[in-house]
XYZ file of C-alpha atoms in Angstrom:
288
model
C 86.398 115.147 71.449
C 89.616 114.288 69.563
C 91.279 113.498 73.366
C 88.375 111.273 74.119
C 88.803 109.189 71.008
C 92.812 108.795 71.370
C 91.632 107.486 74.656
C 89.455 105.207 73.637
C 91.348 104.189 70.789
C 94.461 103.857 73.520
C 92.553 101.498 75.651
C 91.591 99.034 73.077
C 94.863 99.581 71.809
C 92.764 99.916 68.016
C 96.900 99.164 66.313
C 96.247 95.770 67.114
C 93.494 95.009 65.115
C 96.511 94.480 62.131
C 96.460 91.117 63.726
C 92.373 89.927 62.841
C 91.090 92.021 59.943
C 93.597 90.937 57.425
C 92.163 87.273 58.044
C 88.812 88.841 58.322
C 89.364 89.989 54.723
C 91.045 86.565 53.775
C 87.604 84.916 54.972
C 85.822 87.423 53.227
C 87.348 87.312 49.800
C 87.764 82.845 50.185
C 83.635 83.363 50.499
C 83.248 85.571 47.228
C 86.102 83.835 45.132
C 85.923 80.032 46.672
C 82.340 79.701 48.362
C 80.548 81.282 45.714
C 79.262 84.133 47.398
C 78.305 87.842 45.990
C 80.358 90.741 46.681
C 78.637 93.473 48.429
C 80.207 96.837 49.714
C 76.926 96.795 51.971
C 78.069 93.129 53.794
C 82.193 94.325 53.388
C 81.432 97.453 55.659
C 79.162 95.455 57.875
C 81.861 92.615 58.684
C 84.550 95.538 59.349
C 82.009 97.025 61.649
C 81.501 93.699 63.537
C 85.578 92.947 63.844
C 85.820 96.944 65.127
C 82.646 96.527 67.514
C 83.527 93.145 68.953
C 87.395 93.622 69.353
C 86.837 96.812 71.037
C 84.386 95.437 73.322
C 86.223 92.053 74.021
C 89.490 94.756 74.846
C 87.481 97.503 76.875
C 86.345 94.462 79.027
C 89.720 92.583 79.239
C 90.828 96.271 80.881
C 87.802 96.837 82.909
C 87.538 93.335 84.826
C 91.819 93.240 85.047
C 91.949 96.939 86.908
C 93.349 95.769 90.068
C 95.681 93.120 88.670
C 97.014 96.094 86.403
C 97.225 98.259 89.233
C 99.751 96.030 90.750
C 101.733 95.022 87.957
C 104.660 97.686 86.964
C 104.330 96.593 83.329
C 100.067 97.883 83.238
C 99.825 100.329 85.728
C 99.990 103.035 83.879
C 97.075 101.796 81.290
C 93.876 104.149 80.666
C 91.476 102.291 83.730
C 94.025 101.977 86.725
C 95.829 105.619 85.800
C 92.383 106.974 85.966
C 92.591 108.274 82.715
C 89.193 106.282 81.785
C 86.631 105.427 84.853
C 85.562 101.956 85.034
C 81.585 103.333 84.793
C 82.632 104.687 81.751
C 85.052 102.336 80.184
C 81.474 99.711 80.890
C 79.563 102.369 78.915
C 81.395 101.740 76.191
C 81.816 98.314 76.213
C 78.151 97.318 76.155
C 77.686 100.067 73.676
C 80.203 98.046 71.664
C 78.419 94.924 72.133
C 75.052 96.304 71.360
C 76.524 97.472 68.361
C 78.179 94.251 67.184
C 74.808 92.237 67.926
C 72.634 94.602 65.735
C 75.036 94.982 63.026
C 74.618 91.108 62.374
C 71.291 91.602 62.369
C 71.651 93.127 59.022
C 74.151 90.745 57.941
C 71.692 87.278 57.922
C 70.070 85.514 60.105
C 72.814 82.908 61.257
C 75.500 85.473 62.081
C 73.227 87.085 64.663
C 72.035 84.150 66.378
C 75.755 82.826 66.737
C 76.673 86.964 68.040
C 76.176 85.974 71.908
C 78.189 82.936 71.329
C 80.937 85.155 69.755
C 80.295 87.464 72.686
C 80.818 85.114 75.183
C 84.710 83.437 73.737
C 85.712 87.358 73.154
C 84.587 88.504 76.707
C 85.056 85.179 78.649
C 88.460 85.053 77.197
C 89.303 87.806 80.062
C 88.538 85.488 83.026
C 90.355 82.672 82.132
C 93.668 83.706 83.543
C 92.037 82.992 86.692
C 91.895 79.209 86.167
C 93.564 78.033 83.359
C 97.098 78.307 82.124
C 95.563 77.807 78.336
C 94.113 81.051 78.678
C 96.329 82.341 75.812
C 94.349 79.274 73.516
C 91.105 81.042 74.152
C 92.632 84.736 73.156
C 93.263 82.381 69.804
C 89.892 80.900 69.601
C 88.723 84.633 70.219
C 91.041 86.077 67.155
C 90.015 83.224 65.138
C 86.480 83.563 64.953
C 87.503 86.903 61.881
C 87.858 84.454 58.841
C 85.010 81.953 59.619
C 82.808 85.302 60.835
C 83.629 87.024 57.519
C 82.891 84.294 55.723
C 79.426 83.477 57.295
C 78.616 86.838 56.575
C 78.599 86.264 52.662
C 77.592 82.764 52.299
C 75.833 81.730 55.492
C 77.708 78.228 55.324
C 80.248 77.058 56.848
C 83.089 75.334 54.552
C 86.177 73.325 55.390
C 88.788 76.313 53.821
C 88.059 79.096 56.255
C 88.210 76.799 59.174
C 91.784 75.927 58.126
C 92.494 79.597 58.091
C 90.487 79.828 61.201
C 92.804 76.970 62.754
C 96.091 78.709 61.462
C 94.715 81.921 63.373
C 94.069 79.986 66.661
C 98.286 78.588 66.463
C 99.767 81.515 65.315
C 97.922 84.272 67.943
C 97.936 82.162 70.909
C 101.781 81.112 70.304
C 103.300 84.925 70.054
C 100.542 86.004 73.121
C 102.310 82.954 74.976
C 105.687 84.786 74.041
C 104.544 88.278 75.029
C 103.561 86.614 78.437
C 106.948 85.652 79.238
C 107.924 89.473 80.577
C 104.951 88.872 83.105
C 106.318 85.264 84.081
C 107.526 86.530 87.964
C 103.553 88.810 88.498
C 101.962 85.515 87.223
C 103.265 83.485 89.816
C 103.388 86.266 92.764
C 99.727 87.513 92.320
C 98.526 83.418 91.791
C 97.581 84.001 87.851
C 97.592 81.329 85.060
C 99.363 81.306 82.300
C 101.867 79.164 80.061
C 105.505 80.811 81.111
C 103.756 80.623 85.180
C 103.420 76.778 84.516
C 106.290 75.848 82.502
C 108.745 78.542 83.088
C 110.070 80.442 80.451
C 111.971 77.929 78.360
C 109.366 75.624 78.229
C 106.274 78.487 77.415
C 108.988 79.239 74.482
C 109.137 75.110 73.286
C 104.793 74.858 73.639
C 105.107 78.595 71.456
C 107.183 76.538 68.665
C 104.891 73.613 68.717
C 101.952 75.936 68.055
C 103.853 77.869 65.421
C 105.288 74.787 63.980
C 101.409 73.784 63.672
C 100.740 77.125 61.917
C 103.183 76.361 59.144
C 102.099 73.337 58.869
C 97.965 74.968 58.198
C 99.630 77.650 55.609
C 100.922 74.723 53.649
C 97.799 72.908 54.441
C 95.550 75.482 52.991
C 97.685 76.625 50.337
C 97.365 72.738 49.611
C 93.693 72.151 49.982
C 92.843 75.657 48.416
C 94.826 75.454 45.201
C 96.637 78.456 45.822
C 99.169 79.873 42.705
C 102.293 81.336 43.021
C 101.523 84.735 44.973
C 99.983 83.015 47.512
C 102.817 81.079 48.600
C 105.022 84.089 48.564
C 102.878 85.485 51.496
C 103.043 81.805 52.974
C 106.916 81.978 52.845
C 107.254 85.768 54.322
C 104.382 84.227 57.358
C 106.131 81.296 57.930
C 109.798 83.010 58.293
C 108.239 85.878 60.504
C 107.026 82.754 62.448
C 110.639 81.904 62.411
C 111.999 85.199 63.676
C 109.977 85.505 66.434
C 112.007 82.818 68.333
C 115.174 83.888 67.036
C 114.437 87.680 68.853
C 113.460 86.210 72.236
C 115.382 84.028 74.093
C 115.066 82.815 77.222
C 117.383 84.864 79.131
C 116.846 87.871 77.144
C 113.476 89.336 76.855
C 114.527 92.627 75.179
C 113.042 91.944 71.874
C 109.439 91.318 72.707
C 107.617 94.528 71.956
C 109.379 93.979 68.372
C 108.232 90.535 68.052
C 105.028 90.943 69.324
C 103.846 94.137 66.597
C 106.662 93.873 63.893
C 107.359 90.637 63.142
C 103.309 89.864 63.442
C 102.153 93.117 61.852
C 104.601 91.867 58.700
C 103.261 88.472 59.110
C 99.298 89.162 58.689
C 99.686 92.115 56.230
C 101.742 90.354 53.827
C 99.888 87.289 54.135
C 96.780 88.338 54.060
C 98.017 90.654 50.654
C 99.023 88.051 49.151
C 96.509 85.409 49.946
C 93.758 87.150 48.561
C 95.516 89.232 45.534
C 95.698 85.143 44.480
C 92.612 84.701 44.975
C 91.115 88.019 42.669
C 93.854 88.006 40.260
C 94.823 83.957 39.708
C 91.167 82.092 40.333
């Protein structure tokens, strides 16, 4: 049983949710301490269970639908579905297991959180077809990722408010600039196999200058909400560490050297959200 859950953990790649929960917490605690909301350890383990049910479903799916283009591509062959490690009747399984899971545990949330579950459904899942016919695709990963704060905060107030659609915004630049970066290493497949994407469109220094412009947006929505929020001091510590990971990530890649991606893409955004999101909301408890 322990092999079958590294498995499954492997092919939704379950590290990677460092990159939506620590917003999903952000949303959570901007809905208790801002939005006027209760705190409830019933509704906290409820929105964890809808970021773990949804991601892994969105992920299982991305896998599932992508097995022959994986098969092909040097870089993915070797992942769970194509390697034959996971069958694709079982790898669906557990995605609508996942999705059944996600829509009921809204249910139990309120009422407006499981009527807007499909919708959430459909950007997570859709996200994987996009690739097929639009070189944005990487803006709809974003949209996907940045449905955590706003979901979060739903969850505790029912409303929606301007504050965790900033954050919701900032998640949207930030995710689909470093996915357009981790993209780059697939530039040549893109093109050969007739697949969309930014680096397949504008080559690989220009998918690095639209990356900037998104990340230079992102900054711009940290200050924004630190701004708009009245954030103290400990919140723009975490805003200074985000925006110079932001920084670092197009100081490591470059153009004609690609080495560094697999430490931009976890390290430098791992740092990024944790720290952010650590400091974001120890303002909020400790300095509202």
């Amino acid at each position: 049983m322990f092999t079958t859950i590294n498995k499954y953990l492997s092919l939704v790649k379950f590290a990677h949710t460092i990159f939506a929960m620590p917003f999903a917490l952000i949303g959570y605690c901007m809905a208790v301490t801002i939005g006027g909301g209760a705190f409830s350890w019933l509704t906290f383990g409820l929105v964890i269970l809808c970021m773990v049910f949804a991601r892994s479903a969105a992920m299982a799916f991305n896998r599932w639908l992508d097995v022959d283009i994986d098969k092909l591509n040097p870089r993915t062959a070797k992942r769970e579905i194509p390697a034959g490690i996971i069958s694709k009747s079982n790898a669906m399984v557990f995605i609508i297991a996942n999705c059944v899971l996600f829509v009921a545990t809204t249910w139990f949330i309120n009422k407006i959180c499981f009527f807007l579950s499909p919708i959430a459904l459909l950007v997570v899942l859709g996200y994987s077809y996009t690739k097929r016919f639009t070189a944005l695709c990487h803006m709809v990963l974003g949209v996907g990722l940045s449905l955590a704060p706003i979901g979060a905060h739903l969850a505790v107030t029912g409303q929606f408010a301007t504050l965790p659609v900033l954050v919701s915004c900032l998640v949207l630049c930030w995710v689909s600039g470093f996915d357009i970066i981790y993209s780059l290493q697939d530039e040549a497949f893109d093109k050969s196999q007739h697949l969309n994407s930014i680096p397949a469109w504008l080559g690989l220094r220009g998918a690095l200058h639209f990356s900037e412009a998104l990340h230079v947006i992102a900054a711009a929505l940290v200050i924004t909400i630190g701004i708009y929020g009245h954030f103290h001091w400990l919140y723009w510590i975490g805003a200074v560490v985000f925006m110079s990971m932001l920084v670092s990530q197009h100081m490591l890649v470059k153009p004609n050297d690609l080495s560094r991606i697999n430490i931009m893409f976890m390290t430098t955004n791992g740092i990024a959200s944790v720290v952010f999101a650590v400091f974001a909301i120890a303002d909020m408890l400790v300095l509202a």
